[in-house]
Structures are given as C-alpha cells and as structure tokens.
XYZ file of C-alpha atoms in Angstrom:
679
model
C -56.935 1.575 48.868
C -59.984 3.150 47.257
C -62.571 5.722 48.102
C -65.221 3.047 48.708
C -67.731 3.712 51.458
C -68.261 -0.014 52.166
C -66.189 0.103 55.333
C -67.376 3.534 56.439
C -71.121 3.263 55.975
C -71.687 3.258 59.717
C -69.789 6.518 60.160
C -70.839 10.093 59.521
C -69.040 11.723 56.580
C -66.918 14.803 57.020
C -69.549 17.596 56.849
C -67.424 19.807 54.552
C -66.073 17.110 52.225
C -68.692 14.379 52.266
C -66.276 11.680 51.127
C -62.575 11.334 50.267
C -62.161 8.643 52.926
C -58.944 7.193 51.480
C -57.260 10.570 51.190
C -58.384 11.655 54.658
C -56.946 8.455 56.125
C -53.590 9.118 54.486
C -53.527 12.730 55.667
C -54.500 11.725 59.209
C -51.635 9.193 59.274
C -49.208 11.917 58.116
C -50.467 14.312 60.787
C -50.145 11.738 63.537
C -46.622 10.761 62.550
C -47.377 7.066 62.892
C -44.493 4.606 62.293
C -43.953 4.242 58.566
C -46.030 7.314 57.751
C -44.459 9.707 55.230
C -42.874 12.923 56.498
C -43.750 14.821 53.303
C -47.086 14.636 51.488
C -47.656 16.221 48.099
C -51.383 16.650 47.452
C -52.082 17.075 43.760
C -54.606 16.532 41.001
C -55.817 18.308 37.920
C -57.306 21.761 38.212
C -60.844 21.202 39.481
C -60.032 17.868 41.146
C -61.117 19.171 44.560
C -57.688 19.245 46.189
C -58.299 22.678 47.788
C -61.626 21.549 49.240
C -60.059 18.372 50.600
C -57.213 20.308 52.215
C -59.644 22.819 53.748
C -61.671 19.986 55.256
C -58.554 18.321 56.616
C -57.298 21.558 58.193
C -60.630 21.783 60.034
C -59.618 18.566 61.755
C -56.215 20.014 62.661
C -57.388 23.322 64.124
C -58.517 22.968 67.753
C -61.431 25.423 67.516
C -62.795 23.866 64.316
C -62.497 20.365 65.754
C -65.009 21.333 68.431
C -67.592 22.023 65.718
C -67.219 18.657 63.966
C -68.982 15.380 64.902
C -65.681 13.607 65.617
C -67.289 10.823 67.636
C -69.476 9.900 64.677
C -66.692 9.982 62.068
C -64.402 7.177 60.966
C -61.557 7.271 63.557
C -58.978 6.518 60.853
C -59.833 9.811 59.135
C -59.478 11.945 62.282
C -55.921 13.054 63.142
C -54.862 13.172 66.808
C -55.418 16.407 68.690
C -52.203 18.387 68.338
C -51.253 22.064 68.162
C -52.404 23.591 64.881
C -49.806 23.418 62.096
C -48.310 26.503 60.486
C -50.351 27.318 57.376
C -48.611 29.997 55.281
C -51.066 30.353 52.408
C -49.439 31.035 49.056
C -52.318 32.847 47.370
C -51.088 36.121 45.869
C -47.721 35.959 47.647
C -44.174 35.587 46.407
C -42.012 32.652 47.434
C -40.042 34.917 49.765
C -43.215 36.212 51.420
C -44.426 32.667 52.100
C -41.105 31.809 53.720
C -41.155 34.923 55.897
C -44.710 34.117 56.994
C -43.315 30.845 58.251
C -40.425 32.638 59.962
C -42.888 34.982 61.679
C -45.040 32.066 62.817
C -42.093 30.463 64.589
C -40.681 33.843 65.712
C -37.311 33.187 64.108
C -34.496 35.727 64.240
C -33.335 34.956 60.718
C -32.167 37.743 58.414
C -31.792 35.627 55.254
C -33.649 32.744 53.646
C -30.779 30.367 54.378
C -31.020 31.281 58.050
C -34.764 30.536 58.050
C -34.160 26.926 57.028
C -31.266 26.573 59.481
C -33.285 27.961 62.396
C -36.276 25.765 61.563
C -33.958 22.753 61.650
C -32.663 23.846 65.061
C -36.062 24.275 66.747
C -36.846 21.982 69.660
C -40.578 21.930 68.900
C -42.069 19.912 66.033
C -42.264 21.839 62.767
C -45.461 20.942 60.930
C -46.199 23.039 57.855
C -49.166 22.995 55.469
C -48.875 25.094 52.317
C -52.160 25.462 50.370
C -52.859 27.186 47.056
C -49.392 26.828 45.524
C -50.958 27.228 42.070
C -52.234 30.674 43.095
C -48.881 31.997 44.298
C -47.675 35.388 43.140
C -49.240 38.796 42.564
C -48.958 38.383 38.760
C -50.383 35.318 37.027
C -47.780 35.030 34.247
C -44.694 35.617 36.401
C -44.104 31.932 37.257
C -44.245 32.308 41.030
C -45.662 28.789 41.741
C -42.557 27.197 40.229
C -40.331 29.544 42.225
C -42.202 28.631 45.407
C -41.689 24.913 44.786
C -37.983 25.264 44.026
C -36.975 27.915 46.555
C -39.228 27.101 49.513
C -40.991 23.729 49.369
C -37.997 21.704 48.194
C -35.612 22.897 50.937
C -38.424 22.662 53.506
C -39.085 19.049 52.546
C -35.366 18.308 52.688
C -35.193 19.621 56.282
C -35.399 16.488 58.439
C -37.251 18.139 61.320
C -40.048 19.490 59.086
C -43.261 17.605 58.370
C -44.650 19.138 55.194
C -48.006 18.913 53.421
C -48.270 20.969 50.227
C -51.087 21.339 47.723
C -49.331 21.526 44.361
C -50.578 21.455 40.732
C -49.744 18.418 38.601
C -46.595 19.462 36.692
C -44.929 21.003 39.733
C -45.944 18.067 41.940
C -44.077 15.711 39.629
C -41.025 17.988 39.705
C -41.104 18.256 43.490
C -41.566 14.517 44.068
C -38.852 13.458 41.626
C -36.392 15.994 43.021
C -36.977 14.837 46.576
C -36.811 11.148 45.644
C -33.193 11.701 44.639
C -32.160 13.067 48.045
C -34.535 11.554 50.630
C -34.896 7.939 51.802
C -37.676 5.821 50.268
C -41.019 6.249 52.019
C -40.292 9.822 53.079
C -42.509 11.367 50.378
C -46.047 10.370 49.446
C -47.935 11.761 46.453
C -51.731 11.814 46.735
C -53.014 12.368 43.202
C -56.771 12.826 43.346
C -57.066 11.919 39.665
C -55.745 8.422 40.318
C -58.211 5.571 41.024
C -56.568 4.911 44.402
C -57.731 8.297 45.645
C -60.859 8.809 43.537
C -64.204 9.410 45.213
C -66.959 8.446 42.741
C -69.585 8.009 45.449
C -68.777 11.438 46.805
C -69.273 13.007 43.365
C -72.687 11.411 43.042
C -73.730 12.588 46.497
C -72.461 16.081 45.687
C -74.505 16.199 42.465
C -77.645 14.884 44.158
C -77.364 17.412 46.972
C -76.806 20.292 44.539
C -80.000 19.327 42.685
C -82.085 19.205 45.858
C -84.518 22.125 46.402
C -83.912 21.718 50.141
C -80.389 23.058 49.516
C -81.400 25.919 47.236
C -82.030 24.326 43.851
C -85.044 25.640 41.904
C -88.126 23.459 41.766
C -88.045 21.633 38.445
C -89.478 18.257 37.414
C -86.130 16.523 37.827
C -85.323 18.242 41.153
C -88.604 17.826 43.041
C -89.051 14.169 42.057
C -86.661 12.222 44.356
C -86.223 9.330 41.931
C -85.501 11.623 38.993
C -83.142 13.724 41.119
C -81.170 10.718 42.333
C -80.954 9.266 38.824
C -79.755 12.564 37.337
C -77.233 13.062 40.139
C -75.863 9.569 39.554
C -75.540 10.253 35.825
C -73.789 13.590 36.407
C -71.315 12.006 38.849
C -70.687 9.080 36.520
C -69.980 11.335 33.528
C -67.728 13.673 35.553
C -65.106 10.992 36.144
C -62.908 12.285 38.985
C -63.691 16.010 38.724
C -65.885 17.767 41.299
C -65.661 20.895 39.130
C -67.321 19.131 36.201
C -70.125 18.086 38.557
C -70.514 21.665 39.721
C -70.588 23.051 36.170
C -73.050 20.412 34.976
C -75.466 21.291 37.772
C -75.025 25.048 37.285
C -75.725 24.821 33.557
C -78.828 22.672 33.997
C -80.323 24.763 36.776
C -79.566 28.133 35.190
C -81.053 27.206 31.793
C -83.235 24.076 32.117
C -85.141 24.700 28.876
C -84.376 22.003 26.343
C -82.593 19.785 28.838
C -83.509 16.089 28.767
C -82.392 14.402 32.002
C -82.645 11.001 30.339
C -80.079 11.926 27.667
C -76.633 11.434 29.232
C -74.969 12.854 26.136
C -76.111 16.270 27.383
C -73.928 15.873 30.478
C -70.266 16.921 30.326
C -67.222 14.776 30.909
C -64.765 17.703 31.044
C -64.650 21.451 31.588
C -64.370 22.080 27.857
C -67.380 19.917 27.138
C -69.360 21.760 29.819
C -68.701 25.028 27.963
C -69.599 23.643 24.570
C -72.701 21.693 25.602
C -74.135 24.696 27.433
C -73.611 27.003 24.466
C -75.177 24.595 21.990
C -78.182 23.961 24.213
C -78.830 27.718 24.233
C -78.451 27.925 20.452
C -75.119 29.806 20.639
C -71.780 29.162 18.983
C -69.414 27.648 21.584
C -66.675 29.902 20.262
C -68.784 32.942 21.123
C -68.989 31.786 24.735
C -65.246 31.178 24.858
C -64.501 34.639 23.448
C -66.859 36.198 25.974
C -64.985 34.486 28.778
C -61.490 35.057 27.365
C -60.846 38.355 29.236
C -61.755 36.614 32.484
C -59.329 33.812 31.634
C -56.540 36.413 31.617
C -57.774 38.402 34.613
C -55.425 39.255 37.447
C -56.292 38.985 41.167
C -60.027 39.109 41.912
C -61.180 39.750 38.353
C -61.820 42.513 35.854
C -64.249 45.428 36.388
C -67.658 44.623 34.932
C -67.635 47.781 32.806
C -64.475 46.631 31.002
C -65.732 43.141 30.132
C -67.367 43.937 26.780
C -64.462 46.172 25.678
C -61.896 43.461 26.388
C -63.988 40.667 24.848
C -64.303 42.703 21.666
C -60.548 43.257 21.679
C -59.804 39.530 21.917
C -62.445 38.631 19.311
C -61.322 41.322 16.891
C -64.958 42.338 16.439
C -67.718 44.088 18.356
C -69.055 41.688 20.965
C -71.529 44.204 22.368
C -74.638 42.451 21.067
C -73.527 39.047 22.326
C -72.599 40.512 25.697
C -75.884 42.404 26.081
C -77.840 39.245 26.826
C -74.895 37.078 27.631
C -75.269 36.339 31.319
C -77.577 33.397 30.680
C -74.897 32.029 28.387
C -71.871 32.918 30.513
C -73.536 32.821 33.936
C -72.681 29.237 34.976
C -68.990 30.015 34.528
C -68.754 33.537 35.986
C -68.566 34.688 39.588
C -69.225 38.359 40.425
C -67.239 39.881 43.282
C -68.531 42.985 45.018
C -65.594 45.177 45.977
C -66.293 47.668 48.704
C -64.284 50.866 49.076
C -61.876 50.258 51.938
C -59.314 53.009 51.546
C -56.760 50.685 49.959
C -57.915 50.356 46.377
C -57.147 53.945 45.540
C -54.808 56.650 46.706
C -55.090 58.423 50.027
C -58.286 56.587 50.942
C -60.056 57.022 47.607
C -60.650 54.574 44.813
C -59.241 56.292 41.783
C -56.936 59.242 42.174
C -59.422 61.501 40.460
C -61.540 61.251 43.604
C -64.139 58.816 42.264
C -65.349 56.341 44.837
C -65.518 52.638 44.076
C -68.450 51.910 46.363
C -70.493 49.116 44.804
C -67.809 48.243 42.290
C -68.352 44.826 40.693
C -65.519 42.615 39.504
C -66.020 39.511 37.392
C -63.933 36.379 37.530
C -64.265 32.788 36.392
C -65.857 30.302 38.752
C -62.646 28.251 38.806
C -59.103 28.615 37.400
C -59.579 25.396 35.390
C -62.078 27.227 33.174
C -59.394 29.784 32.393
C -56.916 27.007 31.610
C -59.403 25.499 29.155
C -60.138 28.805 27.424
C -56.488 29.837 27.105
C -55.612 26.402 25.718
C -58.239 26.854 23.010
C -56.959 30.205 21.762
C -54.756 30.160 18.659
C -52.249 32.624 20.139
C -52.171 33.532 23.827
C -49.597 36.286 23.346
C -51.709 37.902 20.626
C -54.789 37.797 22.867
C -52.879 39.431 25.713
C -51.586 42.068 23.299
C -55.142 42.910 22.269
C -56.199 43.125 25.920
C -53.224 45.327 26.798
C -53.978 47.746 23.949
C -57.622 47.956 25.029
C -56.566 48.660 28.618
C -54.230 51.425 27.463
C -57.046 52.965 25.443
C -59.187 52.941 28.590
C -56.811 55.329 30.411
C -58.470 58.790 30.337
C -56.202 61.309 28.601
C -53.359 58.824 29.194
C -53.355 60.079 32.782
C -52.604 57.136 35.040
C -53.944 59.054 38.024
C -57.414 58.899 36.440
C -57.192 55.281 35.293
C -59.437 52.549 36.617
C -57.622 50.863 39.541
C -57.556 47.550 37.689
C -56.003 49.122 34.602
C -53.258 51.023 36.403
C -52.418 48.208 38.835
C -52.545 45.215 36.509
C -51.725 46.307 32.975
C -48.147 45.228 33.696
C -49.309 41.638 34.173
C -51.083 41.645 30.813
C -48.171 43.237 28.948
C -45.762 40.784 30.589
C -47.480 37.790 28.975
C -47.813 39.749 25.730
C -44.054 40.350 25.693
C -44.593 44.129 25.698
C -43.784 45.089 29.267
C -40.360 46.708 28.591
C -41.990 49.108 26.112
C -44.508 50.146 28.757
C -41.881 50.989 31.361
C -41.037 54.491 30.185
C -43.879 56.455 31.768
C -43.153 57.898 35.237
C -46.906 58.291 35.723
C -47.344 54.508 35.645
C -44.431 54.021 38.052
C -46.000 56.465 40.501
C -49.670 55.448 40.342
C -49.519 51.646 39.899
C -49.658 49.344 42.911
C -45.962 48.562 43.428
C -46.522 44.931 44.451
C -47.817 43.558 41.106
C -45.755 46.060 39.094
C -42.552 44.997 40.817
C -43.389 41.297 40.383
C -44.052 41.778 36.676
C -40.834 43.730 36.098
C -38.769 41.180 38.022
C -40.041 38.497 35.622
C -38.344 40.273 32.699
C -34.626 39.562 32.044
C -32.696 42.527 33.371
C -30.924 43.064 30.055
C -34.277 43.760 28.394
C -35.138 46.581 30.796
C -34.396 50.232 30.141
C -32.760 52.539 32.665
C -36.058 53.853 34.159
C -37.275 50.316 34.859
C -33.981 49.416 36.525
C -34.308 52.482 38.739
C -37.846 51.418 39.612
C -36.619 47.956 40.613
C -33.982 49.512 42.847
C -36.602 51.652 44.591
C -39.328 48.986 44.634
C -38.397 47.384 47.986
C -38.970 50.726 49.700
C -42.232 51.263 47.820
C -43.614 47.929 48.970
C -42.089 48.144 52.453
C -43.777 51.470 53.192
C -47.087 50.615 51.444
C -46.658 54.090 50.045
C -49.514 56.130 48.547
C -48.978 57.937 45.255
C -47.356 61.100 46.630
C -44.873 59.073 48.620
C -44.091 56.821 45.649
C -43.496 59.927 43.568
C -41.088 61.292 46.173
C -39.133 58.067 46.394
C -38.892 57.754 42.640
C -38.026 61.417 42.066
C -34.882 61.169 44.151
C -34.012 57.714 42.778
C -34.153 59.029 39.211
C -31.788 61.888 40.126
C -29.420 59.429 41.815
C -29.337 57.273 38.690
C -28.671 60.120 36.285
C -32.216 60.359 34.887
C -33.127 63.959 35.764
C -35.685 64.168 32.956
C -37.808 61.540 34.742
C -37.535 63.428 38.015
C -38.626 66.614 36.251
C -41.543 64.780 34.664
C -42.741 63.759 38.121
C -42.629 67.385 39.252
C -44.108 68.846 36.088
C -46.695 66.406 34.761
C -48.255 64.502 37.623
C -49.778 67.346 39.611
C -48.530 66.042 42.956
C -47.111 68.243 45.719
C -43.895 66.524 46.739
C -42.261 67.315 50.073
C -38.964 68.209 48.403
C -37.016 68.578 45.197
C -33.772 66.654 44.814
C -31.175 69.263 43.861
C -28.260 66.971 43.067
C -26.739 63.582 43.722
C -23.119 62.468 43.491
C -22.175 58.758 43.358
C -19.170 59.138 45.666
C -18.667 56.063 47.865
C -17.323 56.300 51.371
C -18.810 59.618 52.492
C -18.370 59.557 56.277
C -19.669 63.027 57.190
C -21.444 66.003 55.650
C -21.565 69.612 56.811
C -23.456 72.552 55.347
C -21.985 76.036 55.282
C -21.143 78.925 52.991
C -18.104 79.970 50.988
C -17.372 83.736 51.086
C -16.601 85.416 47.771
C -14.800 88.723 47.332
C -16.998 89.845 44.445
C -20.446 88.660 45.514
C -22.585 86.967 48.116
C -21.392 83.821 49.829
C -22.147 80.528 48.077
C -24.093 77.910 50.123
C -22.090 74.690 50.060
C -21.917 71.171 51.417
C -18.650 69.691 52.635
C -18.380 65.928 52.123
C -15.732 63.965 54.045
C -14.467 61.308 51.640
C -11.546 58.876 51.195
C -8.256 60.479 50.139
C -8.257 58.923 46.677
C -11.639 60.399 45.714
C -11.342 62.379 42.451
C -11.557 66.123 43.114
C -11.074 65.796 46.866
C -8.636 67.971 48.819
C -6.595 66.349 51.607
C -7.553 67.918 54.902
C -3.976 68.132 56.111
C -3.049 70.520 53.282
C -5.786 73.005 54.079
C -5.353 73.739 57.733
C -8.864 72.489 58.465
C -10.472 73.076 61.811
C -10.024 70.733 64.713
C -13.210 68.792 64.055
C -11.886 67.903 60.576
C -8.754 66.304 61.999
C -9.931 62.696 61.778
C -11.036 63.013 58.171
C -8.919 62.190 55.201
C -10.184 64.499 52.463
C -13.162 66.647 51.531
C -15.263 67.573 48.535
C -17.025 70.935 48.509
C -20.297 71.025 46.642
C -22.702 73.886 46.030
C -26.022 73.266 47.758
C -28.119 74.480 44.850
C -26.432 72.442 42.132
C -23.607 74.888 41.473
C -20.001 74.277 42.393
C -18.186 76.492 44.818
C -17.223 78.862 42.002
C -20.852 79.363 40.978
C -20.676 77.234 37.827
C -23.191 74.528 36.952
C -21.893 71.200 38.196
C -23.176 67.659 37.809
C -20.165 65.805 39.233
C -17.313 66.529 41.603
C -15.040 67.459 38.693
C -11.288 66.987 38.420
C -10.174 70.122 40.239
C -9.307 70.328 43.927
C -11.930 72.995 44.766
C -11.864 75.161 47.840
C -10.606 73.835 51.152
C -12.639 73.372 54.311
C -10.772 76.161 56.086
C -12.566 78.669 53.881
C -16.040 77.369 54.735
C -18.193 79.191 57.266
C -20.436 76.848 59.274
C -23.781 77.910 60.707
C -23.509 78.797 64.362
C -25.524 77.050 67.049
C -27.710 80.150 67.227
C -28.266 80.064 63.456
C -29.371 76.439 63.630
C -31.636 77.041 66.620
C -33.307 79.933 64.817
C -33.891 77.929 61.609
C -37.545 77.029 60.898
C -36.740 73.336 60.394
C -35.039 70.792 62.636
C -33.484 67.395 61.920
C -33.501 64.098 63.832
C -31.838 60.906 62.650
C -31.830 57.146 63.123
C -29.853 54.396 61.407
C -32.076 54.187 58.323
C -34.475 57.079 58.773
C -34.392 60.869 59.013
C -37.105 63.262 60.077
C -37.332 66.945 59.231
C -39.759 68.808 61.459
C -41.168 72.281 61.795
C -39.876 73.886 64.972
C -42.935 76.074 65.445
C -45.585 73.376 65.111
C -43.395 70.366 65.984
C -44.960 68.575 63.004
C -42.878 66.314 60.774
C -42.737 67.782 57.263
C -40.607 65.023 55.701
C -39.566 61.587 56.886
C -36.999 59.680 54.894
C -36.065 56.010 55.014
C -33.326 54.192 53.149
C -32.591 50.645 52.081
C -28.993 51.224 53.237
C -27.961 53.048 56.437
C -27.410 56.784 56.436
C -23.774 57.598 57.153
C -24.227 61.341 57.630
C -26.786 64.148 57.393
C -27.003 67.892 57.891
C -29.695 70.510 57.371
C -29.012 74.067 56.259
C -30.907 76.956 57.921
C -32.821 77.550 54.676
C -34.043 73.945 54.439
C -31.571 72.084 52.227
C -31.008 68.568 53.570
C -27.735 66.876 52.667
C -27.555 63.143 53.315
C -25.006 60.440 52.635
C -25.158 56.659 52.364
C -22.655 54.099 51.157
C -23.757 54.910 47.590
C -22.991 58.636 47.738
C -24.524 61.935 48.769
C -27.478 64.053 47.684
C -29.183 67.309 48.557
C -32.943 67.809 48.901
C -34.727 71.126 49.177
C -37.377 70.452 51.827
C -40.810 71.964 51.346
C -43.534 72.217 53.988
C -45.777 69.206 53.444
C -47.724 66.469 55.165
C -45.665 63.686 56.663
C -44.127 61.405 54.072
C -41.348 58.893 53.658
C -38.620 58.647 51.077
C -35.053 57.677 50.387
C-alpha cells in the first residue's frame, strides 16, 4: 500500500492533513476493530516526519464534535473510522509515566490505589477500552530524565499486553522498535502493527508537494515574490521542495521558511539550494546569508537544551556565549534574520502560577509580556546537539551561566526559568548532586521538575539534604505549595532527618515567615498517643512536657504498670516523657530519648478542660491532616498534612503542637500565620 492519490482523486482530502491516505486507512481499520485488524498500533517515524500532525488529524475523526466539522461525505470512506465514543487520550507531554497512567484511571473512574490495580481494573471493565497516547517523545517534566523510555516500559507495554485494551501510541523510532519487539514475544502475530512514516509504504510524497505549494501561496499568507505570485513558478518550486525533502514535512516547512524570510540571493531554479535534511536546512540558510553555519548552530544551542516552553529571551545571548566560549553579542544583535526560520517565540502571560503567591518572581517583579524562545521543532534540537563535540560540556557551560544569573545567589530573586529548570541542565551536565545543598533552591524551585531531575540521579550519589527533599517531594507536588508552604514542609522534614542546620537556614536566610518552628523530632516507631502537660519541680517552675505512649521495648521508656499511672493510661504499655521546648524532663538539652527511664506519667500534670478551653488556639484532626485555629477569629493558622496517617496529636495551651505518625513524634511551636499546609 502506498500514499498514492490515484484511487482517491475523486475524494476530498482531510482538511488538516491533506494526504496520508494509506496511514489514515490503517488507523481507521484499527479504530473500527474490523476482522484481522491489529489491536495495537505503534505510530512512529523520525523526528519531523509528521506523526503528531497525522495523529491530531485522525483524532478529529474520532471525536464526535470534531467529526461534525469535517466533510465526511466527501472524504474517502476507507479513511473515516466508524462513529464511536471518543477514545481516552492521556497526553504524555510534560507528564511522568505514573501521571499518564493515573489520567487513564481517572478517565475510566477506576478505584485503583496502585499501578498494578489500574491494569487489572482496565482488564475487568465491561466497556471497550480504547486508548490513544500522543507525544510519548515529550513525556516528562525534565528533558534529560529519560521519561519517554519509562512511559513505554511501565505503561504502554502492559497496556498493550492487556487483551481488552485497543492501543494507539505515537512513539519515537528507537522506543517504537523496543516496544514492538517486546510485544512480538508475548502477543499473537497480527496483534501489533507498526506504521513507520519514513517507510515507502506509508510515505506521502504528493502531500509534501501540496504542502510546499500551499505554503508558498500568497493567498495563505506568503509574501508576494516572483516565485510566489507566478503560479507556474510557485508550483515548480513547491514540487522541487517536496521532492528534495524526501519523507519529512519538517524539511518542507524549514525550506519554505528560509526562502520566504530571506529571499535575497535565492535562485528557485537551483535545486541545490533546497535542503534534504534538517541539518542541511540550517547550513544552506546560513551560507546564503553569508554566515558561518557553526555560528547559527551556536546561536541555537541554548534553545536545543531548553526545558519546557523555552528560555527567556533576555538569557539567550548570555547562554549562547557560554556554549560558544566567546562573546556572541554581536552575532546575536542582528541574528533574528539568521535564526528566525528555526525559532518560535512564546508570549507568556502572568497567570499567578509562574511565580510565588500570584507573582512572577518572588521579588515581586511581574512577568507580564515575558517572551520565551524555543526551537520550531524538537528535531532541530536533535540536530544541533548531535553536532556538538561534547553535550555534557555544553550543559555545564549553560548551568554555570544560569547560576551566575541568580541575583546575589538569592533563589527568591532568580528568573523563574533559572530557579525552576537549572536542575534539568545540571542533570545532563552530571553536576546535579553538587547543586543540591542549598535550601533556598529546594524552597523556591518548582517541585515538579526538581523532583523529576533528582529522581533521575542514583540514590547513592545524593547527599542527605537531597534525600530529605525526595522524601518530602510528594507532599510538595500534591499540595502545589507556594514558597512559604514548601519552606514549612522542608523545615520540619530536615529536623526529622537530623539536619537541623538546614532547618535553621530556612528560618534565618530565606526571609520567609513560617507558621511554626519545629522544636524537636524523635524517630520512635509505634507512638500510639501523645499528651501535653507539665512536670512539677521542687526547686523551680514546672517543665512543659509531652508524654508519648510507646511499645514496652522502646529505649528509655517506663512501663506504665510500674508508675501507678492514671486510669486513662491503663491500656498503654510504656511512656516516654519529653520536654516540649527541646529539653528533657530534668531541664537538660536533649536530642534523643536517652537511655534513662525518665519521670513517670503519674508525676505529670495535664491541662484541665478549662485550661484548654481558655487557650488561644484550638486543634481539629483528620486521618492525614490537622488544623490549628484561632479561637477568637475562628481562622486556621496552620494546616498540616502527612504522607502517612497521624496516630496522635495534642496541643498545649501555649501553642506547642505534638504529633505522632508511624515514623515517630515531633513538636512544633505554632505561630499566628496565614493558612498553610505541612507535614
């Protein structure tokens, strides 16, 4: 089967695709589930082969509302799938493998609590399970973290192996081969079909020519030039561009962009001036403008390493100079004519999410009108990175330049791109572990890309602060926490993990008003109850204490039966008594329960009901959350959540909150503050 239009000339083309008849027929057969049709289709092709455009056009035919806008009666019936409920389309762009799977679980309203249960529940559904996964190559919040491969292995492979699932996935070449070969070993022949748009069977040469001719037409926005206004010249040039481009729509697009943006010196009769690849498009354009092709590639190098939507325009020259090892300012000053065909500006409006607490930049600077720059297509980045002598060295130079762009090394004042994405650059440079020692970065960076970058590093290469960050990261991402909340979560996590100097740095250096200070934490498992009180002393004021009910074999614990404890202690095995302010019951500095038995619970005075009612703060509790509220105003002053259930909690009249989970107990001095969340 080929992409020939001989048997479709009487039909209208798909208005979005304008060709790809063979591929559309195969996809329509998959969607309809005709006898002998494959259950799994892997759509692939080189970067720039048009696979995303093809899949978008096909999904228009599968979505009931879009179908109404298409001339279905005029199209080739073999390319139009039957009218069915829209498939699930969990897009992979920017998401982790787990997030893609949970999108699918949400779509089908599954009650699964683990990934294994998701696959089992999908297999058990009575309704057909049709899934389309686009943009696998763009998976993950960090480019160098290898998320596309993880998505193929952990989600697409088991999905395809689930007999009740009909799967269509758009996958880049290397991973498509891995997926197809892995499935061939476990599925019957004919179950999986690979549509490789670079292969002659699926090529669309006529479509490329039509695309080029349309892009050159002034009726569709092209400038009026001798070879665009003259129909014969336009058609001849379009045919030459399509012929030279082989199977790549991207090469067609770049050829047209270069010619129309800088037509001076272009001879439409000279086919040698037309590119056959992305790399040749770069080099031919530079030479035609009298520039060194390497200069163009160095200009574009920072964009080839950009994360997410691109780099801020004001950083482009700085980063290009860093990669080049020389000042690129002069080349960049007039460089848009040279770089323009390959660059796409993105206007980023302030939306309250790019910065902290509704501002872009924690120094209060707004990002209204902010311009980001990215490459027109990822294939251009692939070409530029492949041409660099040392990718790791280039990323190192970019990372150093980004660090130098942090004002006063204060991450709160850093450009949002720098603070949120420097981890991705240092990951590929092999320098990320060295970066993970600054609590300011932990607090101010977007936790989604930072977590993804850290998780890509072998755990044995991470220092203690980074391991603490990883432990806290699920709560940071779950709560979509702003900077103050992230600081609060991390402050208490550092104390729990025996890193008090990092907790103190958060209090002392970052200039944030946290809702509490973590006074102490003890890693005592099995705490079943906590009670606050005071221990009278004959030679001084009473010592505020916390009583922790613990298993009998806990070091330093006193068996309740030996102390004559009150009636409400009767069901408990043993207790630890801990000073609320970080001192033990004898008034000495204490960082652990210690080997001694300590005072017994019978000596402890508990606050009366009247004392608690008169206290300025109140406490309410759920399974994994606690709220401390001001009795006078009824406003919540601190709200805490945990990744493990709370087993006990109590609040002293002077505002010290003692909480316990399966990991141990800790005490937090609550301060009046706006509502926040922490663990």
